[in-house]
Coordinates of C-alpha atoms in Angstrom, one line a residue:
M1 CA 94.0 84.1 90.9
E2 CA 95.5 87.6 90.6
F3 CA 96.7 89.7 93.5
R4 CA 95.3 92.8 91.8
D5 CA 93.6 91.8 88.5
L6 CA 94.6 94.5 86.0
K7 CA 93.9 92.2 83.1
K8 CA 90.2 91.9 84.1
Q9 CA 90.0 95.6 84.7
Y10 CA 91.3 96.3 81.2
Q11 CA 88.9 93.9 79.5
E12 CA 85.9 95.5 81.3
N13 CA 87.0 99.0 80.1
K14 CA 88.8 98.0 76.9
A15 CA 86.8 100.1 74.4
N16 CA 87.2 103.4 76.2
I17 CA 90.8 102.8 77.1
D18 CA 91.7 101.8 73.5
A19 CA 89.9 104.8 72.1
G20 CA 91.7 107.1 74.4
I21 CA 95.1 105.7 73.4
Q22 CA 94.3 105.7 69.7
K23 CA 93.3 109.4 69.8
V24 CA 96.7 110.3 71.2
I25 CA 98.5 108.3 68.6
D26 CA 96.4 109.8 65.8
N27 CA 97.2 113.4 67.1
T28 CA 100.9 112.5 67.8
C29 CA 101.0 115.0 70.7
F30 CA 102.7 112.6 73.1
I31 CA 104.1 115.1 75.6
Q32 CA 101.9 117.7 77.3
G33 CA 99.0 117.0 75.0
E34 CA 95.5 118.2 75.6
Q35 CA 94.6 115.2 77.7
V36 CA 97.1 116.1 80.3
K37 CA 95.5 119.5 81.0
E38 CA 92.0 117.8 80.9
L39 CA 93.1 115.3 83.5
E40 CA 94.6 117.9 85.8
E41 CA 91.4 119.9 85.7
T42 CA 89.3 116.8 86.2
L43 CA 91.2 115.6 89.2
A44 CA 91.5 119.1 90.8
K45 CA 87.7 119.4 90.7
Y46 CA 87.2 115.9 92.1
V47 CA 89.6 116.4 95.0
G48 CA 88.3 119.9 95.7
V49 CA 91.5 122.0 95.3
K50 CA 92.6 124.8 93.0
H51 CA 95.6 123.1 91.3
C52 CA 96.6 119.7 90.1
I53 CA 100.0 119.4 88.6
S54 CA 100.7 116.1 86.9
C55 CA 104.2 114.6 86.8
A56 CA 106.1 111.5 85.8
N57 CA 105.6 109.4 89.0
G58 CA 104.6 109.6 92.7
T59 CA 108.2 109.8 93.9
D60 CA 108.9 112.8 91.8
A61 CA 105.7 114.4 93.1
L62 CA 107.0 114.1 96.6
Q63 CA 110.4 115.5 95.7
L64 CA 109.0 118.4 93.8
A65 CA 106.9 119.4 96.8
L66 CA 110.0 119.4 99.0
M67 CA 111.8 121.4 96.4
A68 CA 109.0 124.0 96.3
W69 CA 109.5 124.5 100.0
N70 CA 113.3 124.8 99.7
V71 CA 113.7 121.8 102.1
G72 CA 117.4 120.9 102.2
K73 CA 120.6 120.5 104.2
G74 CA 120.0 120.9 107.9
D75 CA 116.3 120.3 107.7
A76 CA 114.4 117.4 109.4
V77 CA 111.3 115.9 107.7
F78 CA 109.2 113.5 109.7
V79 CA 108.2 110.3 107.9
P80 CA 106.3 107.2 109.0
D81 CA 108.6 104.2 109.7
F82 CA 106.1 101.8 108.1
T83 CA 105.8 102.8 104.5
F84 CA 107.4 102.4 101.0
F85 CA 111.0 103.6 100.6
S86 CA 110.3 106.6 98.4
S87 CA 108.5 108.5 101.2
G88 CA 111.9 108.8 103.0
E89 CA 114.1 108.6 99.9
V90 CA 112.9 112.0 98.6
V91 CA 113.9 113.7 101.9
S92 CA 117.5 112.5 101.5
A93 CA 117.4 113.3 97.8
V94 CA 117.0 117.0 98.5
G95 CA 119.7 116.9 101.2
A96 CA 117.5 116.8 104.3
V97 CA 117.3 114.1 106.9
P98 CA 114.3 111.8 107.3
V99 CA 113.3 111.4 110.9
F100 CA 111.2 108.2 111.1
V101 CA 108.1 108.0 113.3
D102 CA 106.3 105.0 114.6
V103 CA 102.8 104.2 113.4
D104 CA 99.4 103.3 114.8
E105 CA 98.9 99.5 115.0
D106 CA 95.3 99.6 113.9
T107 CA 95.4 102.0 110.9
Y108 CA 99.1 101.6 110.0
N109 CA 99.3 105.4 109.6
I110 CA 101.6 107.8 111.4
S111 CA 101.2 107.8 115.2
V112 CA 100.5 111.4 116.4
H113 CA 101.9 110.6 119.8
S114 CA 105.2 109.3 118.3
L115 CA 105.2 112.2 115.9
E116 CA 105.2 114.8 118.6
C117 CA 107.8 112.9 120.6
M118 CA 110.2 112.8 117.6
I119 CA 109.7 116.5 116.9
K120 CA 110.5 117.3 120.5
K121 CA 113.5 115.0 120.4
T122 CA 114.8 116.6 117.3
I123 CA 114.4 120.1 118.7
D124 CA 116.2 119.1 121.9
E125 CA 119.1 117.6 120.0
G126 CA 119.5 120.8 118.1
A127 CA 121.3 119.4 115.1
L128 CA 118.4 119.7 112.6
I129 CA 115.6 122.2 112.0
P130 CA 112.1 120.6 111.8
K131 CA 110.6 121.6 108.5
A132 CA 107.8 119.2 107.3
I133 CA 105.7 116.1 108.0
I134 CA 105.1 113.6 105.3
A135 CA 101.8 111.9 106.3
V136 CA 101.2 108.7 104.3
D137 CA 97.6 107.5 103.6
L138 CA 98.7 103.9 103.9
F139 CA 96.7 101.1 102.3
G140 CA 94.0 103.5 101.2
Q141 CA 93.0 105.2 104.5
P142 CA 93.8 108.9 105.1
A143 CA 96.0 109.7 108.1
W144 CA 94.6 111.4 111.3
Y145 CA 94.8 114.9 109.8
S146 CA 92.8 116.8 112.4
E147 CA 95.6 115.9 115.0
I148 CA 98.5 116.1 112.5
K149 CA 97.4 119.7 111.7
K150 CA 97.4 120.7 115.4
I151 CA 101.0 119.4 115.7
A152 CA 102.1 121.1 112.4
E153 CA 100.7 124.4 113.5
K154 CA 102.2 124.1 117.0
Y155 CA 105.7 123.5 115.6
H156 CA 105.3 125.6 112.3
L157 CA 105.7 122.6 110.0
Y158 CA 104.5 122.0 106.4
I159 CA 102.2 119.0 105.9
L160 CA 102.9 116.9 102.8
E161 CA 100.2 114.4 102.2
D162 CA 101.5 111.3 100.5
A163 CA 98.3 109.8 99.0
A164 CA 100.0 107.4 96.7
Q165 CA 97.8 104.6 98.1
G166 CA 95.0 106.9 99.3
F167 CA 93.5 108.5 96.2
G168 CA 89.7 108.1 96.5
G169 CA 89.7 107.9 100.2
S170 CA 88.1 110.6 102.4
I171 CA 87.4 111.9 105.8
G172 CA 83.8 113.1 105.9
E173 CA 83.3 115.2 102.8
T174 CA 87.0 116.0 102.3
R175 CA 88.8 113.7 99.8
A176 CA 92.4 112.5 100.0
C177 CA 94.9 114.8 98.3
A178 CA 93.2 117.8 99.9
F179 CA 94.6 117.4 103.4
G180 CA 98.2 118.6 103.0
D181 CA 99.6 122.1 102.3
I182 CA 100.7 120.1 99.3
S183 CA 99.4 116.6 98.5
T184 CA 100.6 114.0 96.1
T185 CA 99.5 110.7 94.6
S186 CA 100.8 108.0 92.3
F187 CA 99.3 106.4 89.2
F188 CA 101.4 103.3 89.3
P189 CA 99.3 100.5 87.7
A190 CA 98.4 98.8 90.9
K191 CA 97.3 101.9 92.8
P192 CA 93.6 102.7 93.3
L193 CA 93.6 104.8 90.2
G194 CA 96.4 103.5 88.0
C195 CA 97.7 104.1 84.5
Y196 CA 99.7 101.7 82.3
G197 CA 103.2 102.9 83.3
D198 CA 104.4 105.4 85.8
G199 CA 102.6 108.7 86.6
G200 CA 101.9 111.0 89.5
A201 CA 100.2 114.3 90.5
I202 CA 100.6 117.1 93.0
F203 CA 97.7 119.0 94.5
T204 CA 97.6 122.4 96.2
N205 CA 95.6 125.5 96.8
N206 CA 98.6 127.7 96.8
D207 CA 99.0 129.7 93.5
E208 CA 102.7 130.5 94.0
W209 CA 103.7 126.8 94.7
S210 CA 101.6 125.7 91.7
E211 CA 103.6 127.9 89.4
L212 CA 106.9 126.8 90.9
L213 CA 105.9 123.1 90.5
K214 CA 104.9 123.6 86.9
S215 CA 108.3 125.1 86.2
M216 CA 110.3 122.6 88.2
R217 CA 108.7 119.6 86.5
V218 CA 110.1 120.8 83.2
H219 CA 113.7 121.6 83.9
G220 CA 112.9 124.8 85.9
K221 CA 111.6 126.5 82.8
G222 CA 110.6 130.1 82.6
T223 CA 108.8 131.5 79.6
S224 CA 109.8 128.5 77.5
K225 CA 111.7 125.2 77.8
Y226 CA 114.8 127.0 76.6
D227 CA 114.4 129.7 79.3
N228 CA 115.5 128.0 82.5
V229 CA 115.2 130.1 85.6
R230 CA 115.8 127.5 88.3
I231 CA 117.0 123.9 88.8
G232 CA 114.2 121.4 88.2
M233 CA 113.8 118.0 86.7
N234 CA 112.3 116.2 83.8
S235 CA 109.1 114.9 85.2
R236 CA 106.1 115.2 82.8
L237 CA 103.1 112.8 82.6
D238 CA 103.0 111.6 79.1
T239 CA 99.8 112.1 77.1
I240 CA 99.0 108.4 76.6
Q241 CA 99.0 107.8 80.4
A242 CA 96.7 110.9 80.8
A243 CA 94.3 109.4 78.2
I244 CA 94.2 106.1 80.0
L245 CA 93.5 107.7 83.4
L246 CA 90.7 109.8 81.8
A247 CA 89.1 106.6 80.4
K248 CA 89.4 104.8 83.8
F249 CA 88.4 107.6 86.1
P250 CA 84.6 107.5 85.6
V251 CA 84.6 103.8 86.3
F252 CA 86.8 104.4 89.4
Q253 CA 84.2 106.9 90.7
E254 CA 81.0 105.1 89.8
M255 CA 81.9 101.5 90.4
E256 CA 85.3 100.5 91.6
L257 CA 85.3 102.4 94.9
K258 CA 81.9 101.0 95.8
N259 CA 83.0 97.5 95.0
C260 CA 86.1 97.8 97.1
Q261 CA 83.9 98.7 100.1
K262 CA 81.8 95.5 99.6
I263 CA 84.8 93.2 99.2
A264 CA 86.6 94.7 102.2
A265 CA 83.4 94.2 104.3
L266 CA 83.1 90.6 103.2
Y267 CA 86.8 89.9 104.1
T268 CA 86.3 91.4 107.5
Q269 CA 83.1 89.6 108.2
E270 CA 84.8 86.2 107.4
L271 CA 88.1 86.9 109.2
K272 CA 87.5 89.2 112.2
D273 CA 87.1 86.4 114.7
I274 CA 90.4 84.7 113.7
V275 CA 93.0 87.4 112.8
K276 CA 93.4 91.1 113.3
T277 CA 91.6 92.8 110.4
P278 CA 92.0 96.4 109.1
V279 CA 90.4 99.2 111.2
V280 CA 88.8 102.1 109.4
K281 CA 88.2 105.0 111.6
E282 CA 84.7 106.4 112.0
G283 CA 83.9 108.9 109.4
Y284 CA 86.7 107.7 107.2
L285 CA 86.5 106.0 103.8
S286 CA 89.4 103.9 102.6
S287 CA 90.1 103.4 98.9
W288 CA 91.6 100.0 99.8
A289 CA 94.9 99.9 98.0
Q290 CA 95.6 96.8 100.0
Y291 CA 93.6 94.5 102.4
T292 CA 96.1 93.7 105.2
I293 CA 95.7 91.4 108.1
Q294 CA 98.0 90.7 111.1
M295 CA 99.1 87.3 112.2
R296 CA 100.5 86.4 115.6
D297 CA 104.2 86.3 114.6
R298 CA 106.5 86.0 111.6
E299 CA 106.5 82.2 111.6
E300 CA 102.7 82.1 111.4
R301 CA 102.6 84.8 108.8
D302 CA 105.2 83.1 106.6
G303 CA 103.5 79.8 107.1
L304 CA 100.2 81.2 105.9
Q305 CA 101.8 82.6 102.7
N306 CA 103.3 79.2 101.9
Y307 CA 100.0 77.5 102.6
L308 CA 98.1 79.9 100.3
K309 CA 100.7 79.4 97.6
K310 CA 99.9 75.7 97.5
Y311 CA 96.4 76.7 96.3
K312 CA 97.7 79.3 93.9
I313 CA 96.5 82.2 96.0
P314 CA 99.0 85.1 95.9
S315 CA 99.8 87.3 98.9
A316 CA 102.4 90.0 99.7
V317 CA 104.1 91.6 102.7
Y318 CA 104.0 95.4 102.8
Y319 CA 106.5 96.0 104.4
Q320 CA 109.2 93.5 105.2
K321 CA 111.7 96.0 106.7
P322 CA 111.2 99.2 108.7
M323 CA 112.5 102.4 107.1
H324 CA 114.9 103.0 110.0
L325 CA 116.6 99.7 109.2
Q326 CA 117.1 100.3 105.5
K327 CA 120.8 100.4 104.7
A328 CA 120.4 103.6 102.7
F329 CA 119.6 105.5 106.0
A330 CA 122.2 103.8 108.2
S331 CA 124.2 107.0 108.6
N332 CA 121.3 108.8 110.3
K333 CA 121.5 106.8 113.6
Y334 CA 118.0 105.7 114.8
D335 CA 117.0 104.4 118.2
E336 CA 115.3 101.0 117.9
S337 CA 113.2 101.7 121.0
D338 CA 111.3 104.4 119.0
Y339 CA 109.8 101.9 116.6
V340 CA 108.2 99.1 118.6
V341 CA 104.9 99.0 116.6
T342 CA 106.6 99.1 113.2
D343 CA 109.0 96.3 114.1
R344 CA 106.1 94.1 115.1
L345 CA 104.0 94.9 112.0
C346 CA 106.9 94.0 109.7
D347 CA 106.9 90.5 111.3
T348 CA 103.1 90.0 111.3
V349 CA 101.3 91.7 108.3
V350 CA 100.3 90.1 105.1
S351 CA 98.1 91.5 102.3
L352 CA 95.5 89.4 100.6
P353 CA 94.3 89.5 96.9
F354 CA 92.2 92.6 96.6
H355 CA 90.7 94.5 93.6
P356 CA 87.3 95.9 92.6
Y357 CA 86.7 93.0 90.1
M358 CA 86.8 90.2 92.7
D359 CA 83.7 88.1 93.3
E360 CA 82.4 86.6 96.5
A361 CA 83.5 83.1 95.6
Q362 CA 87.1 84.3 95.4
V363 CA 86.9 85.9 98.8
E364 CA 85.3 82.8 100.2
E365 CA 88.0 80.5 98.8
I366 CA 90.8 82.7 100.3
T367 CA 89.1 83.0 103.7
L368 CA 88.4 79.2 103.8
R369 CA 92.1 78.5 103.2
I370 CA 93.1 80.9 106.0
R371 CA 90.8 79.1 108.4
E372 CA 92.1 75.7 107.3
Y373 CA 95.7 76.9 107.9
L374 CA 95.0 78.3 111.4
K375 CA 93.3 75.1 112.5
L376 CA 96.5 73.3 111.7
V377 CA 98.9 75.7 113.5
R378 CA 96.9 76.9 116.5

C-alpha cells in the first residue's frame, strides 16, 4: 500500500502527461517555455486573482513574497508553530525574526487568539516591528481568514497565505491562494496538485508586486536577464514541470478533489467514535493534503504506527517537533508556555494513507487494523 500513490496517478493519466513532456522535448524550450505562461494564466483564472507568478518551489515562493514587501532585519513575522520548517525558515532567510504562534487543536491552523496575544507581546517588548502574518492552510484546509484579516488590519500587517498544502481548498466561493495579500503554493509531487520535481507559484492582485516578483525570480532582472536592477534569486519553474501540471490539472479539478472528499468522509465515518478525526469548519472545503488523526499520547501513537507497519500500512507524523524547538531557531528565545496545543499535537498526531486513487477496501483495511490495535491497548 502506498501512503500517496503517485504511481497509480501517473498510470491513470499517462497519455496526457507523456504527450505534454514530449512536446517540451521536441520544442527544446526548457526554461520559460510557452507552457509556463499558459499554466500561470490557467491557475490565476482558477484561483480568481489577477496574477500567478510561477517559481522553482514553494519555499522560494514564500521568500520572494517577503522580499517584495522588504521584510528584513528588525521585523517580526508571525508563523504557526505547527507547520513545516520552510514557513519559518524563509523569515530568517530574509533577516527577520519568526515569532511562532500556537494553533487550533481541531483544524491544526493558526490560533487567532494566540496570534493576537503574540502580536501584543511583541509590541510590548519593543525589540521587533510586527510586519506580516504567514497563515498556513495545513493539511488542505484554509485558515480562519475572516478573523486573521481583522487582526491584520488592526495591527497593519501583511497576510501571506502559505497554501502549499491547501491548493484546491476553499471557503465558500473563494479558493485557496486568494486569501492573502500575497499567497503561495507548492507543486512538490505529494501536494494536492503536484509536479514531478520541485515547483511553486505566487498569487496576488497587486500589479506592482507582481512585476517585482517576476523580476526577483530571475536574478532581479530589468529589461533583460543581463540588466539586473535589484537583488533576486534564480527561481524559475522549468517548462517540463509546467507541462506536467497542465496535463494533471483538469483531472485534479474534475475528479481528484471530489474523490478526496469521499475518502475523507469514509475515514471519518469509520474512525470518529474511537479517535479524534479531522474537523473541517462549516462552509470550508479541504483539499486533503493529509488525513490526520489524534491519539491519546505519544506511546499510543507510536504503537499504532508499529502495528500498522506489520501489515505493510504506511503512516507518517506531521510534525514531530514544534517550530519553536527547532535548533535553527534556538537563538530567538521562545516561551514554552505559549505552545501548549502544538506540543500536545506533536505527541499525538499521525497521518494515514490518503490519495484520490484509494478504494473503499483500502480504507476499510486501514480502519480495521486501527480498531484491532486500540482493542489491544485500551
